[in-house]
Coordinates of C-alpha atoms in Angstrom, one line a residue:
V1 CA -4.0 -11.1 -24.8
L2 CA -5.3 -8.4 -22.6
A3 CA -6.6 -10.9 -20.1
F4 CA -3.1 -11.0 -18.8
V5 CA -3.1 -7.3 -17.9
L6 CA -4.5 -7.8 -14.4
P7 CA -2.1 -10.6 -13.4
A8 CA 0.8 -8.4 -14.7
V9 CA -0.4 -5.4 -12.6
I10 CA -0.8 -7.6 -9.5
Q11 CA 2.8 -8.9 -10.0
M12 CA 4.0 -5.3 -10.4
M13 CA 2.3 -4.4 -7.1
A14 CA 3.8 -7.4 -5.3
A15 CA 7.3 -6.7 -6.6
A16 CA 7.0 -3.1 -5.6
Q17 CA 5.7 -3.9 -2.2
A18 CA 8.5 -6.4 -1.6
E19 CA 11.1 -4.0 -3.2
R20 CA 12.1 -6.7 -5.7
D21 CA 12.8 -6.6 -9.4
L22 CA 10.2 -8.1 -11.7
V23 CA 10.7 -10.1 -14.9
Y24 CA 7.3 -10.7 -16.6
M25 CA 7.5 -13.2 -19.4
T26 CA 5.2 -12.5 -22.4
F27 CA 6.8 -15.3 -24.6
G28 CA 7.1 -13.1 -27.7
D29 CA 3.7 -11.5 -27.5
E30 CA 4.7 -7.9 -28.5
E31 CA 1.2 -6.5 -28.0
L32 CA 1.1 -7.7 -24.4
S33 CA 4.7 -6.6 -23.8
D34 CA 4.0 -3.1 -25.1
R35 CA 0.7 -2.9 -23.1
I36 CA 2.4 -3.9 -19.8
R37 CA 5.4 -1.6 -20.4
G38 CA 2.9 1.2 -21.1
I39 CA 1.0 0.6 -17.8
F40 CA 4.3 0.4 -15.9
S41 CA 5.4 3.8 -17.4
L42 CA 2.0 5.3 -16.6
L43 CA 2.0 4.2 -13.0
E44 CA 5.7 5.2 -12.6
E45 CA 5.2 8.7 -14.1
S46 CA 2.1 9.3 -12.0
R47 CA 4.0 8.2 -8.9
A48 CA 1.2 5.8 -8.0
T49 CA 1.7 3.9 -4.8
V50 CA 0.8 0.2 -4.4
G51 CA -2.2 1.3 -2.3
D52 CA -3.3 3.7 -5.1
V53 CA -3.3 0.9 -7.7
F54 CA -4.9 -1.6 -5.3
H55 CA -7.8 0.7 -4.5
T56 CA -8.2 1.6 -8.2
I57 CA -8.4 -2.0 -9.2
C58 CA -11.0 -2.6 -6.4
E59 CA -13.1 0.2 -7.9
F60 CA -13.0 -1.3 -11.4
R61 CA -16.3 -2.6 -12.6
P62 CA -16.1 -4.0 -16.2
T63 CA -19.0 -3.5 -18.5
S64 CA -20.7 -6.6 -19.7
L65 CA -18.9 -7.8 -22.9
R66 CA -22.4 -7.8 -24.5
Q67 CA -22.7 -4.1 -23.9
T68 CA -19.3 -3.0 -25.2
E69 CA -16.8 -3.9 -27.9
Y70 CA -13.9 -3.8 -25.5
S71 CA -12.5 -6.8 -23.7
Y72 CA -12.1 -7.0 -19.9
G73 CA -8.4 -6.3 -20.3
E74 CA -8.9 -3.3 -22.6
Q75 CA -11.5 -1.9 -20.1
L76 CA -9.0 -2.3 -17.3
V77 CA -6.3 -0.5 -19.3
F78 CA -8.7 2.4 -20.1
F79 CA -9.7 2.6 -16.4
L80 CA -6.1 2.7 -15.2
Q81 CA -5.3 5.4 -17.8
S82 CA -8.3 7.5 -16.7
R83 CA -7.2 7.3 -13.1
F84 CA -3.5 7.9 -13.4
Q85 CA -3.1 10.4 -16.2

């Protein structure tokens, strides 16, 4: 589920840069929908720019899944939350 977080954030950045609306289909996946909505709210409330988000994603280095119980997507969410709260 959370593997779709990065593509959703990239789509948010592209839509924001192009000043376009975004409809991201989660096909009934409530967990993904809630997670994406939460990330959007976090970025909006912190007034993050596309550049801020881009540079933050470039700094992201996931821990090997063998070293942590958290998936890549969960690690990315935690990383974004730590940078924009």
